Structures are given as C-alpha cells and as structure tokens.
XYZ file of N, CA and C in Angstrom:
591
model
N -9.375 -25.495 -5.344
C -8.374 -24.852 -6.854
C -9.371 -25.593 -7.836
N -9.799 -24.986 -8.786
C -10.520 -25.191 -9.899
C -9.415 -25.931 -10.979
N -9.763 -26.444 -11.936
C -9.076 -27.409 -12.572
C -8.236 -26.695 -13.662
N -8.523 -25.330 -14.153
C -7.903 -24.480 -14.857
C -6.518 -23.807 -13.915
N -6.936 -23.694 -12.666
C -5.805 -23.046 -11.664
C -4.728 -24.148 -11.462
N -5.148 -25.643 -11.429
C -4.320 -26.898 -11.055
C -3.686 -26.671 -12.389
N -3.928 -27.074 -13.462
C -3.173 -27.360 -14.666
C -2.138 -26.057 -14.871
N -2.447 -24.701 -14.477
C -1.725 -23.554 -14.577
C -0.797 -23.951 -13.469
N -0.898 -24.195 -12.339
C 0.023 -24.341 -11.429
C 0.995 -25.615 -11.654
N 0.505 -26.417 -12.473
C 1.378 -27.849 -12.651
C 2.306 -27.477 -13.877
N 1.679 -26.851 -14.849
C 2.532 -26.427 -16.013
C 3.649 -25.285 -15.372
N 2.900 -24.374 -14.553
C 4.054 -23.218 -14.392
C 5.162 -23.672 -13.162
N 4.878 -24.794 -12.297
C 5.757 -25.276 -11.607
C 6.895 -26.439 -12.279
N 6.234 -26.898 -13.443
C 7.219 -27.530 -14.490
C 7.985 -26.933 -15.059
N 7.496 -25.886 -15.778
C 8.325 -24.937 -16.691
C 9.289 -23.964 -16.102
N 8.972 -23.733 -14.693
C 9.884 -22.741 -14.190
C 11.106 -23.814 -13.249
N 10.792 -24.968 -12.888
C 12.117 -25.681 -12.484
C 13.011 -26.247 -13.341
N 12.735 -25.975 -14.663
C 13.498 -26.189 -15.567
C 14.534 -25.205 -15.787
N 14.350 -24.110 -15.165
C 15.150 -22.547 -14.948
C 15.741 -22.501 -13.758
N 14.682 -22.680 -12.726
C 15.442 -21.775 -11.558
C 14.323 -22.941 -10.381
N 14.903 -24.220 -10.231
C 14.134 -25.173 -9.471
C 14.116 -24.554 -8.191
N 15.202 -24.202 -7.059
C 15.114 -23.622 -6.176
C 14.328 -22.659 -5.668
N 14.375 -21.504 -6.246
C 13.618 -20.348 -6.132
C 12.294 -20.854 -6.323
N 11.866 -21.619 -7.630
C 10.245 -22.177 -7.748
C 9.898 -22.795 -6.315
N 10.747 -23.719 -5.750
C 10.317 -24.233 -4.363
C 10.129 -23.332 -3.471
N 10.981 -22.453 -3.378
C 11.261 -21.789 -2.259
C 9.789 -20.349 -2.137
N 9.830 -19.855 -3.487
C 8.626 -18.973 -3.695
C 7.145 -19.812 -3.327
N 6.938 -20.681 -4.114
C 5.617 -21.299 -3.755
C 5.426 -22.068 -2.505
N 6.314 -22.511 -1.822
C 6.381 -22.694 -0.326
C 5.847 -21.755 0.412
N 6.626 -20.446 0.200
C 6.623 -19.352 1.154
C 5.196 -18.798 0.623
N 4.715 -18.711 -0.536
C 3.078 -18.282 -0.836
C 1.937 -19.171 0.000
N 2.463 -20.295 -0.196
C 1.637 -21.189 0.779
C 1.665 -21.460 1.935
N 2.522 -21.173 2.778
C 3.089 -20.897 4.113
C 2.170 -19.750 4.657
N 2.243 -18.640 3.952
C 1.750 -17.216 4.493
C 0.193 -17.143 3.934
N -0.317 -18.164 3.159
C -1.860 -18.142 3.046
C -2.274 -17.500 1.434
N -1.075 -17.084 0.834
C -1.486 -16.447 -0.463
C -1.751 -17.467 -1.445
N -1.224 -18.689 -1.598
C -1.576 -19.711 -2.463
C -1.975 -20.708 -1.559
N -3.345 -21.557 -2.200
C -3.686 -22.854 -1.906
C -3.117 -23.699 -2.350
N -2.399 -24.685 -1.633
C -1.521 -25.577 -2.168
C -2.497 -26.902 -1.976
N -2.215 -27.996 -3.180
C -3.020 -29.662 -2.765
C -2.407 -29.961 -1.509
N -2.760 -30.959 -1.025
C -2.217 -31.763 0.076
C -1.030 -32.167 -0.382
N -0.854 -32.615 -1.594
C 0.475 -33.499 -2.074
C 1.513 -32.452 -2.380
N 1.364 -31.128 -1.992
C 2.638 -30.169 -1.990
C 2.506 -29.217 -0.782
N 1.882 -29.568 0.107
C 2.005 -29.100 1.558
C 3.411 -29.416 2.046
N 4.014 -30.124 1.704
C 5.396 -30.552 2.218
C 6.447 -29.274 1.829
N 6.103 -28.383 0.895
C 6.825 -27.154 0.516
C 6.833 -26.250 1.538
N 5.609 -26.162 1.993
C 5.644 -25.475 3.098
C 6.505 -25.345 4.381
N 7.011 -26.646 4.798
C 7.610 -26.827 5.889
C 8.724 -26.341 5.835
N 9.348 -25.725 7.054
C 10.404 -24.963 7.480
C 11.598 -25.536 7.031
N 11.780 -27.077 7.053
C 13.004 -27.542 6.654
C 13.304 -27.582 5.024
N 12.142 -27.699 4.484
C 12.359 -27.325 2.866
C 12.429 -25.898 2.643
N 12.201 -25.098 3.390
C 12.085 -24.029 2.831
C 13.622 -23.376 3.185
N 14.004 -23.942 4.200
C 15.590 -23.812 4.511
C 16.400 -24.275 3.291
N 16.206 -25.248 3.082
C 17.017 -25.950 2.153
C 16.753 -25.222 0.492
N 15.923 -25.208 0.409
C 15.638 -24.192 -0.900
C 16.199 -23.038 -0.766
N 16.152 -22.295 0.160
C 16.700 -20.855 0.555
C 18.238 -21.017 0.323
N 18.696 -22.061 0.879
C 20.603 -22.401 0.787
C 20.795 -22.487 -0.632
N 19.992 -23.408 -1.356
C 20.176 -23.594 -2.572
C 19.955 -22.618 -3.623
N 18.985 -21.765 -3.045
C 18.639 -20.799 -4.082
C 19.751 -19.842 -3.940
N 20.245 -19.361 -2.829
C 21.538 -18.597 -2.853
C 22.648 -19.171 -3.566
N 22.898 -20.420 -3.544
C 24.128 -21.022 -4.021
C 23.747 -21.141 -5.571
N 22.509 -21.152 -6.305
C 22.282 -21.340 -7.518
C 22.616 -19.899 -8.142
N 22.155 -18.770 -7.494
C 21.931 -17.576 -7.716
C 23.665 -17.082 -7.775
N 24.747 -17.685 -7.070
C 25.906 -17.286 -7.330
C 26.610 -18.073 -8.463
N 26.395 -19.348 -8.276
C 26.733 -20.339 -9.414
C 26.284 -20.043 -10.656
N 24.908 -19.404 -11.085
C 24.841 -19.041 -12.275
C 25.415 -17.710 -13.000
N 26.088 -16.965 -12.123
C 26.647 -15.879 -12.627
C 28.086 -16.142 -12.915
N 28.443 -17.214 -12.811
C 30.022 -17.407 -13.277
C 30.203 -18.043 -14.372
N 30.546 -17.527 -15.611
C 30.722 -18.231 -16.796
C 31.447 -19.236 -16.634
N 31.246 -20.486 -17.703
C 31.718 -21.816 -17.512
C 30.847 -22.426 -16.481
N 31.357 -22.078 -15.415
C 30.257 -22.670 -14.099
C 29.202 -23.014 -14.178
N 28.444 -21.950 -14.844
C 26.994 -22.142 -14.720
C 26.795 -23.622 -15.612
N 27.397 -23.704 -16.977
C 27.213 -24.890 -17.821
C 27.368 -26.240 -17.274
N 28.484 -26.150 -15.950
C 28.518 -27.223 -15.238
C 27.329 -27.675 -14.443
N 27.129 -26.281 -13.840
C 25.753 -26.413 -12.708
C 24.686 -26.916 -13.534
N 24.384 -26.399 -14.807
C 23.495 -26.732 -15.377
C 23.384 -28.610 -15.812
N 24.614 -28.629 -16.139
C 24.806 -30.404 -16.555
C 24.194 -31.272 -15.374
N 24.970 -30.832 -14.157
C 24.651 -31.498 -13.064
C 23.139 -31.652 -12.528
N 22.383 -30.591 -12.995
C 20.858 -30.387 -12.383
C 20.181 -30.844 -13.603
N 20.585 -31.438 -14.684
C 19.856 -32.042 -15.517
C 19.060 -33.271 -14.707
N 19.711 -33.915 -13.691
C 19.450 -35.118 -12.904
C 18.529 -34.749 -11.858
N 18.396 -33.713 -11.600
C 17.726 -32.814 -10.358
C 16.450 -32.100 -10.892
N 16.543 -31.132 -11.747
C 15.290 -30.386 -12.301
C 14.220 -31.273 -12.734
N 14.784 -32.165 -13.789
C 13.511 -32.799 -14.531
C 12.810 -33.685 -13.949
N 13.207 -34.700 -12.752
C 12.430 -35.360 -11.941
C 11.656 -34.506 -10.951
N 12.498 -33.301 -10.529
C 11.957 -32.409 -9.483
C 10.698 -31.765 -10.209
N 10.678 -31.582 -11.440
C 9.745 -30.723 -12.084
C 8.328 -31.493 -12.484
N 8.603 -33.033 -12.750
C 8.027 -33.735 -12.896
C 6.777 -33.998 -11.636
N 7.670 -34.348 -10.601
C 7.043 -34.289 -9.114
C 6.399 -33.198 -8.905
N 6.803 -31.978 -9.004
C 5.893 -30.685 -8.774
C 4.718 -30.862 -9.476
N 4.858 -31.208 -10.694
C 3.504 -31.185 -11.864
C 2.494 -32.236 -11.112
N 2.995 -33.349 -10.720
C 2.372 -34.724 -10.151
C 1.443 -33.977 -8.823
N 2.398 -33.221 -8.152
C 1.921 -32.944 -6.792
C 0.693 -31.636 -7.056
N 0.890 -30.989 -8.110
C -0.207 -29.797 -8.221
C -1.355 -30.065 -8.835
N -1.722 -31.312 -9.483
C -2.786 -31.911 -9.763
C -3.175 -33.015 -8.440
N -2.775 -32.816 -7.187
C -3.167 -33.825 -6.023
C -4.774 -33.518 -5.770
N -5.442 -32.770 -6.168
C -6.945 -33.256 -5.840
C -7.690 -33.383 -7.187
N -7.121 -34.124 -8.173
C -7.505 -34.606 -9.362
C -7.425 -36.251 -9.101
N -7.615 -36.792 -10.200
C -7.456 -38.223 -10.101
C -5.966 -38.655 -10.138
N -5.720 -40.145 -9.714
C -4.479 -40.389 -10.108
C -3.867 -40.681 -11.357
N -4.936 -40.829 -12.342
C -4.453 -40.717 -13.762
C -4.182 -39.392 -14.179
N -4.823 -38.442 -13.783
C -4.515 -36.854 -14.098
C -3.121 -36.587 -13.315
N -3.252 -36.988 -12.397
C -1.774 -36.910 -11.839
C -0.648 -37.518 -12.485
N -0.723 -38.618 -12.852
C 0.543 -39.284 -13.515
C 0.482 -38.822 -14.856
N -0.414 -38.165 -15.683
C -0.273 -37.506 -16.747
C 0.351 -35.953 -16.582
N 0.085 -35.466 -15.651
C 0.654 -34.223 -15.254
C 2.403 -34.361 -14.856
N 2.743 -35.674 -14.406
C 3.955 -35.770 -13.993
C 4.423 -36.202 -15.508
N 4.082 -36.923 -16.161
C 4.444 -37.191 -17.858
C 4.839 -36.031 -18.334
N 3.738 -34.852 -18.705
C 3.813 -33.939 -19.383
C 4.640 -32.708 -18.887
N 4.799 -33.116 -17.299
C 5.446 -32.059 -16.561
C 7.101 -32.245 -16.808
N 7.395 -33.317 -16.857
C 8.748 -33.583 -16.903
C 9.208 -33.297 -18.347
N 8.379 -33.490 -19.305
C 8.684 -32.800 -20.829
C 8.960 -31.321 -20.631
N 7.891 -30.631 -20.022
C 7.930 -29.465 -20.146
C 9.091 -28.694 -19.330
N 9.670 -29.739 -18.247
C 11.100 -29.267 -17.603
C 11.972 -29.449 -18.383
N 11.991 -30.548 -19.177
C 13.209 -30.951 -19.988
C 13.395 -29.933 -21.163
N 12.311 -29.403 -21.689
C 12.326 -28.417 -22.576
C 13.070 -27.164 -22.387
N 12.552 -26.482 -20.938
C 12.944 -25.588 -20.421
C 14.493 -25.585 -20.075
N 14.854 -26.819 -19.585
C 15.968 -26.927 -18.838
C 16.987 -27.043 -20.165
N 16.738 -27.893 -21.178
C 17.732 -27.963 -22.410
C 17.640 -26.562 -23.034
N 16.536 -25.784 -22.897
C 16.781 -24.341 -23.657
C 17.849 -23.536 -22.997
N 17.419 -23.468 -21.872
C 18.577 -22.844 -20.826
C 19.914 -23.143 -20.834
N 20.125 -24.518 -20.511
C 21.455 -24.770 -20.309
C 22.145 -24.767 -21.918
N 21.278 -24.859 -22.835
C 22.238 -24.692 -24.388
C 22.207 -23.362 -24.794
N 21.365 -22.383 -24.177
C 21.723 -21.046 -24.605
C 22.887 -20.692 -23.889
N 22.762 -21.028 -22.391
C 23.830 -20.607 -21.573
C 25.573 -21.059 -22.029
N 25.442 -22.166 -22.723
C 26.391 -22.943 -23.479
C 26.906 -21.830 -24.160
N 25.760 -21.493 -25.194
C 26.212 -20.684 -26.136
C 26.758 -18.980 -26.117
N 26.177 -18.745 -24.803
C 26.743 -17.309 -24.138
C 27.937 -17.561 -23.494
N 28.329 -18.871 -23.296
C 29.695 -18.898 -22.592
C 30.861 -18.738 -23.602
N 30.672 -18.686 -24.855
C 31.556 -18.595 -25.730
C 32.084 -17.207 -25.815
N 31.312 -16.156 -25.301
C 31.821 -14.883 -25.074
C 32.615 -14.534 -24.074
N 34.015 -13.957 -23.850
C 34.929 -13.962 -22.765
C 34.258 -13.133 -21.935
N 33.534 -11.900 -22.216
C 33.284 -10.742 -21.058
C 31.868 -11.756 -20.373
N 31.530 -11.237 -18.790
C 30.880 -11.788 -18.237
C 29.495 -11.149 -18.133
N 29.245 -10.083 -18.645
C 28.239 -9.183 -18.710
C 27.204 -9.869 -19.406
N 27.409 -10.775 -20.769
C 26.142 -11.392 -21.202
C 25.768 -12.270 -20.296
N 26.834 -13.068 -19.498
C 26.298 -14.261 -18.742
C 25.360 -13.677 -17.832
N 25.751 -12.491 -16.897
C 25.077 -11.794 -15.830
C 23.553 -11.342 -16.369
N 23.619 -10.899 -17.429
C 22.100 -10.127 -17.962
C 21.389 -11.424 -18.253
N 21.702 -12.591 -18.760
C 21.101 -13.750 -19.027
C 20.531 -14.370 -17.608
N 21.320 -14.446 -16.687
C 21.052 -14.741 -15.486
C 20.042 -14.128 -14.937
N 20.151 -12.793 -14.750
C 19.026 -11.694 -14.025
C 17.902 -11.899 -15.073
N 17.852 -12.128 -16.356
C 16.585 -12.075 -17.189
C 15.730 -13.622 -16.962
N 16.766 -14.805 -16.309
C 16.101 -15.746 -16.118
C 15.336 -15.629 -14.905
N 15.956 -15.252 -13.842
C 15.453 -14.604 -12.652
C 14.188 -14.174 -12.547
N 13.972 -13.126 -13.444
C 12.684 -12.435 -13.672
C 11.830 -12.979 -14.304
N 12.307 -13.992 -15.343
C 11.249 -14.523 -16.000
C 10.667 -15.619 -15.351
N 11.420 -16.373 -14.302
C 10.654 -17.413 -13.301
C 9.729 -16.704 -12.476
N 9.969 -15.553 -11.743
C 9.148 -14.719 -10.904
C 7.938 -14.397 -11.889
N 8.140 -13.673 -13.028
C 7.065 -13.194 -13.641
C 5.843 -14.377 -13.907
N 6.925 -15.450 -14.596
C 5.872 -16.653 -14.915
C 4.979 -17.422 -13.772
N 5.789 -17.633 -12.728
C 4.845 -18.127 -11.530
C 3.764 -16.941 -11.171
N 3.968 -15.739 -11.490
C 2.881 -14.910 -10.872
C 1.757 -15.098 -12.039
N 2.291 -15.099 -13.200
C 1.106 -15.425 -13.966
C 0.518 -16.562 -14.096
N 1.043 -17.530 -13.711
C 0.512 -18.888 -13.337
C -0.545 -18.863 -12.483
N -0.275 -18.112 -11.482
C -1.263 -18.197 -10.150
C -2.379 -17.112 -10.552
N -1.853 -15.803 -10.946
C -2.938 -14.812 -11.058
C -3.907 -14.929 -11.980
N -3.205 -15.412 -13.450
C -3.936 -15.124 -14.676
C -3.642 -16.918 -15.198
N -4.243 -17.900 -14.521
C -4.009 -19.233 -15.060
C -4.110 -19.395 -16.611
N -5.204 -18.813 -17.186
C -5.573 -19.115 -18.668
C -4.418 -18.310 -19.485
N -3.999 -17.303 -19.188
C -3.094 -16.347 -19.831
C -1.850 -16.934 -19.745
N -1.212 -17.689 -18.842
C -0.359 -18.464 -18.427
C -0.210 -19.834 -19.028
N -1.366 -20.552 -19.294
C -1.635 -21.479 -20.311
C -1.388 -21.361 -21.920
N -1.704 -20.101 -22.140
C -1.517 -19.702 -23.757
C -0.140 -19.549 -24.001
N 0.463 -18.757 -22.578
C 1.896 -18.599 -22.980
C 2.552 -19.505 -22.768
N 2.351 -20.574 -22.079
C 3.350 -21.532 -22.081
C 3.162 -22.431 -23.382
N 1.995 -22.637 -24.002
C 2.059 -23.183 -25.447
C 2.727 -22.726 -26.400
N 2.627 -21.607 -26.283
C 3.779 -20.581 -27.250
C 4.862 -20.687 -26.932
N 5.406 -20.510 -25.625
C 6.872 -20.739 -25.203
C 7.282 -22.052 -25.724
N 6.538 -23.316 -25.573
C 6.965 -24.707 -25.911
C 7.010 -24.757 -27.571
N 6.197 -23.869 -28.384
C 6.387 -24.064 -29.611
C 7.856 -23.336 -30.192
N 7.839 -22.370 -29.301
C 9.257 -21.455 -29.536
C 10.518 -22.477 -29.437
N 10.340 -23.059 -28.105
C 11.529 -24.115 -27.814
C 11.656 -24.992 -28.745
N 10.547 -25.776 -29.191
C 10.647 -26.488 -30.310
C 11.204 -26.322 -31.386
N 11.249 -24.773 -31.848
C 11.545 -24.226 -32.953
C 13.301 -24.127 -32.751
N 13.657 -23.612 -31.531
C 14.801 -23.069 -30.997
C 15.990 -24.242 -30.997
N 15.351 -25.132 -29.974
C 16.049 -26.096 -29.561
C 17.082 -26.856 -30.500
N 16.749 -27.266 -31.785
C 17.575 -27.637 -32.740
C 18.662 -26.723 -33.272
N 18.436 -25.486 -33.301
C 19.331 -24.672 -33.512
C 20.443 -24.360 -32.778
N 19.814 -24.592 -31.168
C 20.946 -24.133 -30.133
C 21.691 -25.408 -30.256
N 21.314 -26.373 -30.338
C 22.213 -27.658 -30.403
C 23.264 -27.759 -31.471
N 22.818 -27.294 -32.748
C 23.487 -27.237 -33.595
C 24.844 -26.354 -33.440
N 24.275 -25.268 -33.006
C 25.205 -23.713 -32.626
C 26.481 -24.606 -31.610
N 26.006 -25.211 -30.662
C 26.922 -25.515 -29.569
C 27.695 -26.952 -29.984
N 26.919 -27.798 -30.754
C 27.855 -28.757 -31.648
C 29.499 -28.045 -32.287
N 28.876 -27.106 -32.974
C 29.671 -26.311 -34.007
C 30.948 -26.140 -33.014
N 30.645 -25.280 -31.732
C 31.447 -24.699 -31.200
C 32.314 -26.112 -30.496
N 31.757 -27.362 -30.214
C 32.865 -28.113 -29.473
C 33.377 -28.830 -30.448
N 32.966 -28.683 -31.944
C 33.728 -29.301 -32.810
C 35.240 -28.631 -33.087
N 34.787 -26.968 -33.104
C 35.924 -26.322 -33.093
C 37.280 -26.423 -32.032
N 36.459 -26.706 -30.875
C 37.456 -26.596 -29.670
C 38.276 -27.905 -29.521
N 37.573 -28.976 -30.374
C 38.159 -30.350 -30.211
C 39.468 -30.492 -30.840
N 40.184 -31.163 -30.473
C 41.947 -31.221 -31.077
C 41.728 -31.979 -32.593
N 42.465 -31.218 -33.482
C 42.289 -32.123 -34.907
C 43.170 -33.055 -34.683
N 42.636 -34.211 -35.320
C 43.660 -35.264 -35.585
C 44.794 -35.241 -36.093
N 45.914 -35.917 -35.589
C 47.088 -35.783 -36.114
C 47.449 -36.457 -37.502
N 48.220 -35.914 -38.328
C 48.420 -36.515 -39.839
C 49.184 -37.842 -39.515
C-alpha cells in the first residue's frame, strides 16, 4: 500500500468512525477478509471472525438505536468514549507499514478527525431531535449510513479525491460546530427550569 493510500485509509477510518464506528469496522474487515482491500498487519485483526460478528451485532444495534429520536442522542453521548479512541486506533493501524512516528501522528490526527465528525454528528442530531416528528431523524440517519459507505469507498478507490474532500469537510466542521453548539445550548436554556423568585 503506497503512502497516499495509507493516508486516505487512516483518514477515512477516523472520519467514518466518528459517524458509524461499527459499520466501518464491519465493512473494512469484510473487504480485507475477502481480498478486496489489503490491510496493514496491524489491522488484520478486523478480518477475524469474532471481530466481524461483534461488529455485525453492534452495527444492527446502532442501526436501530439511531432511528429512535432522543435515544440516538443518548447513544451518541455514550459513544463519545468509544468512537474517539477507536478512530484513533484505526488511524494508527492504517499506518502500520510506516514508521512508529508516522503511526503516532496518525493516531493523534485520527483522534482529532474522529472527534470532529462525532461532535458534528451528535450535535446536529441533538438539534434535529427538537422536532417532534421522527421522519427528519430517520432521514438524517439514512443519510449518515450512505455518507459513511460512500466515504469509505472514495477513500479506498480514489485516495487523493478523498483526502481533498476530507480537508474541505474538516473546514466545514470547524465553521459549523460553534453554530451547532450555540443552537443546542439555546435549546437547553429553554428547557431548563426558570429560577423561582
């Protein structure tokens, strides 16, 4: 695997993990297992049967949890402690054929990328959950599923195009996150009980 492909795989795994960690592990593990993707030695564990079974079960659970308004925000809050370290680990593993310094740099930047996508996803879903109807939530969830699959395909098939798209996406996230947080903070202020006189 050349350096560009390694960088795209590391960035793609970190980016996708912030949105859908388990489907990312499942898809990449299956692609590696059936010979469609050459994984570095440090990521060969993703091809193991037990890892694929666990990722498959959790993918099904996340698919269902992500369609239930309000519960999806609870799921996202809990997964703050899972997605970010897992995204950093996957980025580290994608650079397994490089030097230890490159792996460590990939883990640090990968954790940052995963944090950004996770916060953007969870913040936007919290904002969407203010709508009482479930259709907006379902549409957002299905869009995220398609976005992750399309992003992983682009990272593997067209690494340079993915890296350009990733940089643009991260710029958009940096611009959008403060706005999402201000909106969510306003909602929480409205929901908080007013102090008694």
